[in-house]
Amino acid sequence: MRPTAARPRTTVRPTAFVALCAAAPLLLTACGGGSGGDPDTLKVSFKQSTDNSVKVMDTYLAGIKQQFEKAHPGKKVELVPIKAPDAEYYTKLQQMLRSPRTAPDLVYEDTFLINSDITSGYLKPLDPYLAGWKDWDRFAGTAKAAAQGEDGKTYGVPDGTDTRGLWFSKDVFAKAGLPANWQPRTWEDVLDAARTVKKEVPGVIPLNVYTGKPVGEAATMQTFEMLLYGTNDGTSDPLYDKDSKKWITAGKGFRDALTFVETVYKEKLGPDVADALDPNVGTRVRGEWLPEGKLGIALDGSWLPQDWLEGSGHEWPEWSKELGLAAMPTQHGQAPGKVSMSGGWTWAIPAKAANPDLAFEFVKTMQTKANAQKWYIANSGIAVREDVASDPAYTAAQPGIRFFTDLVEHTHYRPAYPAYPKVSTAIQEAMEAVTTGDASVEEAARGYDEALRDAAGGQVTSQ
């Protein structure tokens, strides 16, 4: 359950929305979102995996539903899954939030979109609820900040965070003559390892980096920002100037990040372009390419093992022996030497929810220490409750948790202001252009600057 897509918002007139609900099967669950005024039924909407065999969120929520109904006699919880790639999930969720007829009582919100939805008036501030909830003091400050609006109010309760790094196949590396304890120091080290895999292990994809609009936020965050925040521009936020409150046009670091993406696909170090631009490529990475030894290196997130745990549908108990982990290096190995990006998801109450008080009671049930810890482990997430993060049962629960938790020291957060979803889309378009060869790096950077001015209402500055 991670942030992997962003598309421009679509303005849908009520008549068009009704037609859309009738015509598009994937939207049927979204169109049935509202509670219909029933004070005893709580509707909870969440992103369901597009991989039918992965039921991590479904299983977890089913258990919480059972607990909640037992503790609240007479109340019923209706789970309303939205089965779609992330980009479509965001669009459908926003369509649901526009009307009391379709708004659920509780929704799963990506932190990158939360300020945009706050500005649109879709979410309810939670401060009155949080003030009386003692467990709120257990949450890390950075996680709380990710759920705040520009007005200083809090609009979501975070359910975990994440970091990103390099996963690599020890078997592929052994065949390529690369070390099992590989720890690249520069971008060039990463590309050189991919080139060696291409030469020595034919038929294997050397390196996967997400790119283009079809995979949405996965391209922006898991690839581009992992690169951009590791350039010399990374001494301050390379996307947004907090002092002037302006977005930053493409500088040298931006072009260097695009050049890395261009190199991967021009030298055929990545998947075929058609596969790379498949919105479900992430499912193939986790469910096929890595477990089957078809991929050498994956720039990806801390949550991948959720697909490999017992009961996941893609059980792979050997993954911790067969995969290595390395931090993504900065561009030239400059301090601090490592880079990561962090995001996460929150539970938010729609402004037009019929049962907001009951919804927050459900959040409190999900976020007991025991239930939160169960979720972090099942979802391969990083704890945002400090009492869980310090619990040895959590840190020892799964291989890789300590590695990815330690990357928090080197992590960055997206400038998730209202314009960010459009800025993210502009980045994806620039990436896609250099991936397909439709534009040079310079042309793609100029195109980004033009799109940025539109996205940010002219509030832009140069480095």
XYZ file of C-alpha atoms in Angstrom:
463
model
C 0.000 0.000 0.000
C 2.282 2.653 -1.076
C 2.212 5.733 -2.823
C 2.657 4.939 -6.619
C 0.663 7.246 -8.796
C -0.738 10.681 -9.419
C -2.846 11.961 -12.288
C -4.359 15.381 -12.884
C -7.743 15.765 -11.288
C -10.684 15.220 -13.574
C -13.668 17.499 -13.280
C -16.711 15.241 -13.480
C -20.198 16.770 -13.663
C -22.856 14.882 -11.657
C -24.536 13.541 -14.796
C -21.198 12.406 -16.164
C -20.361 10.710 -12.876
C -23.633 8.762 -12.918
C -22.907 7.646 -16.463
C -19.379 6.734 -15.480
C -20.655 4.593 -12.624
C -23.024 2.773 -14.933
C -20.431 2.203 -17.632
C -17.257 1.355 -15.741
C -17.302 -1.864 -13.690
C -14.217 -0.822 -11.746
C -16.102 2.159 -10.384
C -19.096 0.251 -9.043
C -17.697 -0.046 -5.535
C -16.720 3.603 -5.533
C -20.214 4.677 -6.574
C -21.695 2.871 -3.585
C -19.586 4.682 -1.027
C -22.013 6.726 1.059
C -23.483 5.566 4.350
C -26.987 6.524 3.253
C -27.656 8.208 6.589
C -27.522 4.944 8.561
C -25.965 5.901 11.935
C -25.231 2.261 12.735
C -23.227 1.426 9.605
C -19.658 2.613 9.158
C -18.291 2.576 5.602
C -14.520 2.249 5.291
C -12.942 2.711 1.859
C -9.416 1.536 1.067
C -7.121 0.624 -1.803
C -7.329 -3.054 -2.643
C -4.379 -4.629 -4.423
C -4.845 -5.261 -8.141
C -3.103 -8.595 -7.551
C -5.912 -10.956 -6.545
C -3.559 -13.088 -4.480
C -2.377 -10.221 -2.248
C -4.861 -9.672 0.580
C -2.723 -7.992 3.246
C -4.982 -4.976 3.780
C -8.183 -7.009 3.361
C -7.110 -9.512 6.004
C -6.018 -6.825 8.445
C -9.220 -4.791 8.114
C -11.377 -7.890 8.454
C -9.773 -8.497 11.837
C -10.274 -4.875 12.928
C -13.905 -5.005 11.770
C -14.492 -8.058 13.949
C -12.901 -6.370 16.978
C -14.827 -3.146 16.438
C -18.236 -4.767 16.015
C -17.689 -6.856 19.136
C -16.775 -3.748 21.147
C -19.652 -1.683 19.685
C -22.814 -3.831 19.784
C -25.346 -2.833 17.150
C -22.760 -1.151 14.916
C -21.734 -2.616 11.587
C -18.643 -1.992 9.496
C -18.905 -2.206 5.714
C -15.554 -2.428 3.949
C -15.601 -0.692 0.557
C -12.477 -1.705 -1.393
C -11.392 0.180 -4.501
C -9.474 -2.242 -6.663
C -7.334 -0.188 -9.010
C -3.779 0.926 -9.723
C -2.848 3.864 -7.508
C -3.508 6.583 -10.102
C -7.042 5.313 -10.674
C -7.559 4.884 -6.931
C -6.841 8.567 -6.307
C -9.225 9.633 -9.060
C -12.034 7.366 -7.857
C -11.547 8.394 -4.257
C -11.819 12.065 -5.138
C -14.995 11.376 -7.092
C -16.476 9.681 -4.030
C -15.519 12.524 -1.685
C -17.437 15.168 -3.649
C -20.917 14.150 -2.558
C -22.600 13.068 0.702
C -24.279 10.333 -1.354
C -20.981 8.678 -2.206
C -18.580 9.752 0.553
C -17.610 6.908 2.897
C -17.024 7.542 6.593
C -13.314 6.734 6.557
C -10.812 6.721 3.690
C -7.218 5.655 3.092
C -5.298 8.770 1.969
C -1.785 8.945 0.565
C 0.152 11.741 2.282
C 1.242 13.155 -1.075
C -2.386 13.933 -1.946
C -3.668 15.047 1.416
C -3.001 18.790 1.039
C -4.627 18.815 -2.368
C -7.736 17.170 -0.921
C -7.699 19.544 2.050
C -7.646 22.521 -0.313
C -10.565 21.007 -2.223
C -12.550 20.779 1.005
C -12.782 16.987 0.888
C -11.420 16.190 4.369
C -12.439 16.966 7.934
C -9.885 18.350 10.462
C -9.303 15.821 13.232
C -7.887 18.115 15.928
C -10.976 17.931 18.222
C -10.702 14.133 18.196
C -6.922 14.049 18.599
C -7.001 16.402 21.588
C -8.777 13.764 23.641
C -6.830 10.741 22.394
C -3.830 9.931 24.616
C -2.229 7.624 22.014
C -1.649 10.589 19.683
C 1.368 11.501 21.838
C 2.954 8.191 20.825
C 3.232 9.201 17.144
C 6.488 10.567 15.731
C 6.476 14.271 14.935
C 7.538 13.784 11.317
C 4.597 11.440 10.738
C 2.190 13.922 12.296
C 3.552 16.697 10.080
C 2.891 14.625 6.965
C -0.833 14.685 7.777
C -1.079 18.425 8.416
C -2.562 21.049 6.157
C -1.067 24.458 5.500
C -3.564 25.754 8.067
C -1.747 23.802 10.783
C -4.650 21.435 11.391
C -4.308 17.657 11.170
C -6.419 15.783 8.629
C -5.244 12.187 8.932
C -3.829 9.588 11.317
C -0.704 7.995 9.800
C -0.549 4.211 9.723
C 3.157 3.898 8.993
C 5.915 5.291 6.849
C 8.458 3.843 4.429
C 11.918 4.268 2.969
C 13.506 3.230 -0.297
C 16.699 1.552 -1.399
C 18.245 -0.952 -3.807
C 17.188 -4.603 -3.831
C 19.461 -6.977 -5.743
C 19.498 -10.659 -6.638
C 22.481 -12.428 -5.104
C 22.146 -15.239 -7.649
C 22.207 -12.842 -10.599
C 25.130 -10.980 -9.048
C 27.045 -14.221 -8.531
C 26.577 -15.133 -12.198
C 27.723 -11.645 -13.184
C 30.787 -11.789 -10.938
C 29.476 -9.011 -8.689
C 29.859 -9.096 -4.884
C 27.140 -10.480 -2.607
C 27.744 -7.549 -0.235
C 27.426 -4.924 -2.987
C 27.191 -1.366 -1.646
C 27.459 1.196 -4.463
C 28.966 4.598 -3.633
C 27.830 6.589 -6.670
C 25.205 6.556 -9.412
C 27.872 5.364 -11.812
C 28.472 2.333 -9.579
C 24.790 1.441 -9.939
C 24.859 1.828 -13.722
C 28.125 -0.110 -14.005
C 26.644 -3.026 -12.051
C 23.619 -3.004 -14.382
C 25.920 -2.966 -17.410
C 27.815 -5.961 -16.026
C 24.558 -7.885 -15.498
C 23.493 -7.090 -19.057
C 26.793 -8.391 -20.437
C 27.238 -11.458 -18.234
C 23.674 -12.667 -17.581
C 21.661 -12.482 -20.828
C 17.894 -12.651 -20.486
C 17.830 -10.894 -17.113
C 16.585 -7.311 -16.677
C 19.615 -5.537 -15.222
C 17.881 -2.644 -13.416
C 14.320 -1.532 -12.803
C 13.579 2.125 -12.144
C 9.944 3.190 -12.401
C 9.191 5.790 -15.038
C 6.382 7.603 -16.823
C 2.781 8.582 -16.223
C 1.246 5.074 -16.165
C 2.986 4.220 -12.863
C 2.443 7.711 -11.501
C 3.922 8.521 -8.114
C 6.153 5.440 -8.216
C 8.046 7.133 -11.036
C 8.222 10.474 -9.258
C 9.122 9.288 -5.792
C 10.785 5.902 -6.126
C 12.960 6.956 -9.031
C 13.177 10.649 -9.823
C 13.186 12.088 -6.322
C 15.536 9.337 -5.119
C 17.912 10.705 -7.751
C 17.182 14.424 -7.435
C 17.546 14.529 -3.662
C 20.924 12.828 -4.052
C 22.370 15.544 -6.294
C 24.259 18.594 -5.128
C 20.917 20.363 -5.327
C 19.907 18.169 -2.403
C 21.566 20.491 0.147
C 18.162 22.171 0.278
C 14.813 21.083 -1.106
C 15.436 20.917 -4.880
C 11.732 21.070 -5.770
C 10.272 23.767 -3.517
C 11.715 26.913 -1.916
C 10.055 27.208 1.476
C 11.306 30.763 2.040
C 9.743 32.194 -1.115
C 6.976 29.552 -1.207
C 7.749 28.926 -4.857
C 8.399 25.798 -6.917
C 11.851 25.499 -8.469
C 12.412 25.127 -12.196
C 14.658 22.401 -13.612
C 18.273 22.978 -12.623
C 21.415 20.902 -13.102
C 20.363 18.264 -10.580
C 16.991 17.904 -12.284
C 18.680 17.381 -15.656
C 21.175 14.935 -14.165
C 18.316 12.882 -12.731
C 16.630 12.820 -16.145
C 19.934 11.801 -17.722
C 20.153 8.789 -15.387
C 16.671 7.668 -16.449
C 17.515 8.267 -20.116
C 20.706 6.200 -19.750
C 18.864 3.222 -18.226
C 16.483 2.960 -21.154
C 18.796 4.127 -23.954
C 21.380 1.490 -23.001
C 18.613 -1.102 -22.523
C 19.535 -1.635 -18.901
C 15.885 -1.571 -17.840
C 12.765 -3.485 -18.849
C 11.360 -3.135 -22.334
C 9.762 0.297 -22.552
C 6.309 -1.256 -23.052
C 6.741 -3.181 -19.783
C 8.151 -0.163 -17.969
C 5.080 1.878 -18.947
C 2.623 -0.793 -17.829
C 0.684 0.582 -14.810
C 0.995 -2.837 -13.132
C 4.765 -3.162 -13.559
C 5.212 -2.987 -9.770
C 3.194 -6.184 -9.411
C 5.528 -7.891 -11.876
C 8.603 -6.687 -9.979
C 7.340 -8.110 -6.679
C 5.437 -11.131 -7.910
C 7.517 -12.324 -10.850
C 10.808 -10.652 -11.727
C 12.497 -10.673 -8.307
C 11.225 -14.052 -7.027
C 12.012 -15.757 -10.352
C 15.516 -14.303 -10.676
C 14.596 -12.258 -13.751
C 15.776 -8.916 -12.350
C 19.226 -7.893 -11.157
C 18.582 -4.626 -9.290
C 15.359 -2.905 -8.242
C 15.174 0.638 -6.917
C 12.127 0.153 -4.715
C 10.517 0.424 -1.316
C 10.710 -1.113 2.128
C 7.273 -2.697 1.763
C 8.119 -5.343 -0.857
C 8.217 -8.295 1.597
C 4.502 -7.936 2.309
C 3.943 -9.792 -0.958
C 6.248 -12.628 0.092
C 4.960 -13.419 3.577
C 2.951 -16.516 4.444
C -0.628 -16.147 3.232
C 0.229 -13.362 0.789
C -0.321 -15.429 -2.347
C 3.295 -14.932 -3.468
C 5.003 -16.709 -0.566
C 8.760 -16.519 -0.871
C 10.280 -17.466 2.492
C 13.781 -17.539 0.991
C 13.741 -13.886 -0.075
C 16.008 -12.693 2.740
C 18.676 -15.184 1.687
C 18.293 -14.599 -2.047
C 18.115 -10.798 -2.070
C 20.660 -8.247 -0.934
C 19.958 -4.705 0.245
C 21.951 -1.560 -0.441
C 21.319 2.105 0.209
C 20.839 4.314 -2.833
C 24.002 6.416 -3.042
C 24.196 10.125 -3.645
C 25.223 11.141 -7.157
C 28.997 11.373 -6.626
C 29.203 9.810 -3.162
C 29.054 13.227 -1.521
C 27.848 13.528 2.071
C 25.822 12.017 3.552
C 26.492 9.272 1.000
C 22.997 7.779 1.157
C 19.578 9.003 0.114
C 16.026 7.858 0.715
C 12.512 9.206 0.333
C 9.697 8.635 2.792
C 5.974 8.891 2.475
C 3.138 6.877 3.841
C -0.605 6.726 4.144
C -3.165 8.044 6.580
C -6.707 7.303 7.649
C -8.824 10.394 7.044
C -12.465 11.323 7.598
C -14.239 12.907 4.627
C -15.827 16.312 5.191
C -19.116 14.821 3.972
C -18.941 11.612 6.027
C -22.256 10.643 7.613
C -20.692 9.094 10.737
C -17.447 10.930 11.583
C -17.521 10.167 15.327
C -17.890 6.444 14.682
C -15.142 6.659 12.068
C -12.666 8.024 14.600
C -13.571 5.258 17.032
C -12.604 2.809 14.271
C -9.279 4.635 13.833
C -8.618 4.292 17.558
C -9.252 0.557 17.302
C -6.813 0.244 14.388
C -4.199 2.274 16.210
C -3.879 0.490 19.512
C -0.257 -0.488 20.045
C -1.001 -4.153 19.390
C -3.035 -3.547 16.232
C -0.603 -0.962 14.867
C 2.331 -3.324 15.416
C 0.442 -6.127 13.691
C -0.147 -3.854 10.678
C 3.444 -2.606 10.434
C 4.727 -6.173 10.354
C 2.087 -7.479 7.932
C 2.581 -4.503 5.613
C 6.383 -4.464 5.903
C 5.990 -0.873 7.041
C 8.093 1.334 9.262
C 6.518 2.171 12.602
C 5.362 5.733 13.289
C 4.321 4.898 16.828
C 7.458 5.348 18.912
C 6.423 2.674 21.417
C 6.241 0.138 18.592
C 9.483 1.296 16.946
C 11.349 0.613 20.187
C 9.772 -2.811 20.732
C 12.251 -5.679 20.062
C 9.343 -7.819 18.858
C 8.852 -5.334 16.009
C 12.484 -4.829 15.036
C 13.141 -8.581 14.992
C 9.888 -9.531 13.277
C 11.158 -9.490 9.718
C 14.475 -9.336 7.850
C 15.109 -5.883 6.418
C 13.127 -3.894 8.994
C 16.282 -2.667 10.712
C 17.970 -1.792 7.388
C 15.048 0.306 6.171
C 14.415 1.858 9.576
C 18.040 3.021 9.692
C 17.529 4.826 6.362
C 15.138 7.231 8.081
C 18.266 9.142 9.157
C 18.973 9.925 5.493
C 15.444 10.360 4.233
C 13.561 13.245 2.640
C 9.876 14.062 2.404
C 8.053 15.384 -0.623
C 6.870 19.015 -0.589
C 3.261 17.822 -0.404
C 1.621 21.196 -0.950
C -1.624 21.526 -2.943
C 0.141 21.868 -6.313
C 2.298 18.772 -5.754
C 0.098 16.233 -7.585
C 0.296 18.363 -10.742
C 4.025 18.928 -10.263
C 4.446 15.172 -9.874
C 2.586 14.580 -13.127
C 4.859 17.079 -14.889
C 7.884 15.119 -13.626
C 6.390 11.865 -14.891
C 5.823 13.398 -18.322
C 9.458 14.521 -18.496
C 10.622 11.055 -17.445
C 8.403 9.348 -19.986
C 9.699 11.595 -22.760
C 13.333 10.625 -22.148
C 12.399 6.968 -21.564
C 10.730 6.637 -24.957
C 13.267 8.870 -26.693
C 10.559 11.330 -27.722
C 12.558 14.184 -26.204
C 16.117 14.941 -25.166
C 16.913 15.767 -21.568
C 17.020 19.477 -22.402
C 13.688 19.338 -24.219
C 12.069 17.382 -21.394
C 13.412 19.846 -18.808
C 12.009 22.792 -20.762
C 8.686 20.997 -21.029
C 8.726 20.475 -17.271
C 9.315 24.182 -16.659
C 6.328 25.074 -18.819
C 4.089 22.539 -17.082
C 5.380 23.696 -13.679
C 4.285 27.272 -14.325
C 0.794 26.045 -15.136
C 0.682 23.670 -12.160
C 1.954 26.245 -9.664
C -0.019 29.197 -10.955
C 3.173 30.991 -11.936
C 4.662 30.680 -8.417
C 8.060 29.461 -9.623
C 11.666 30.419 -9.140
C 15.031 29.387 -10.557
C 17.931 27.996 -8.561
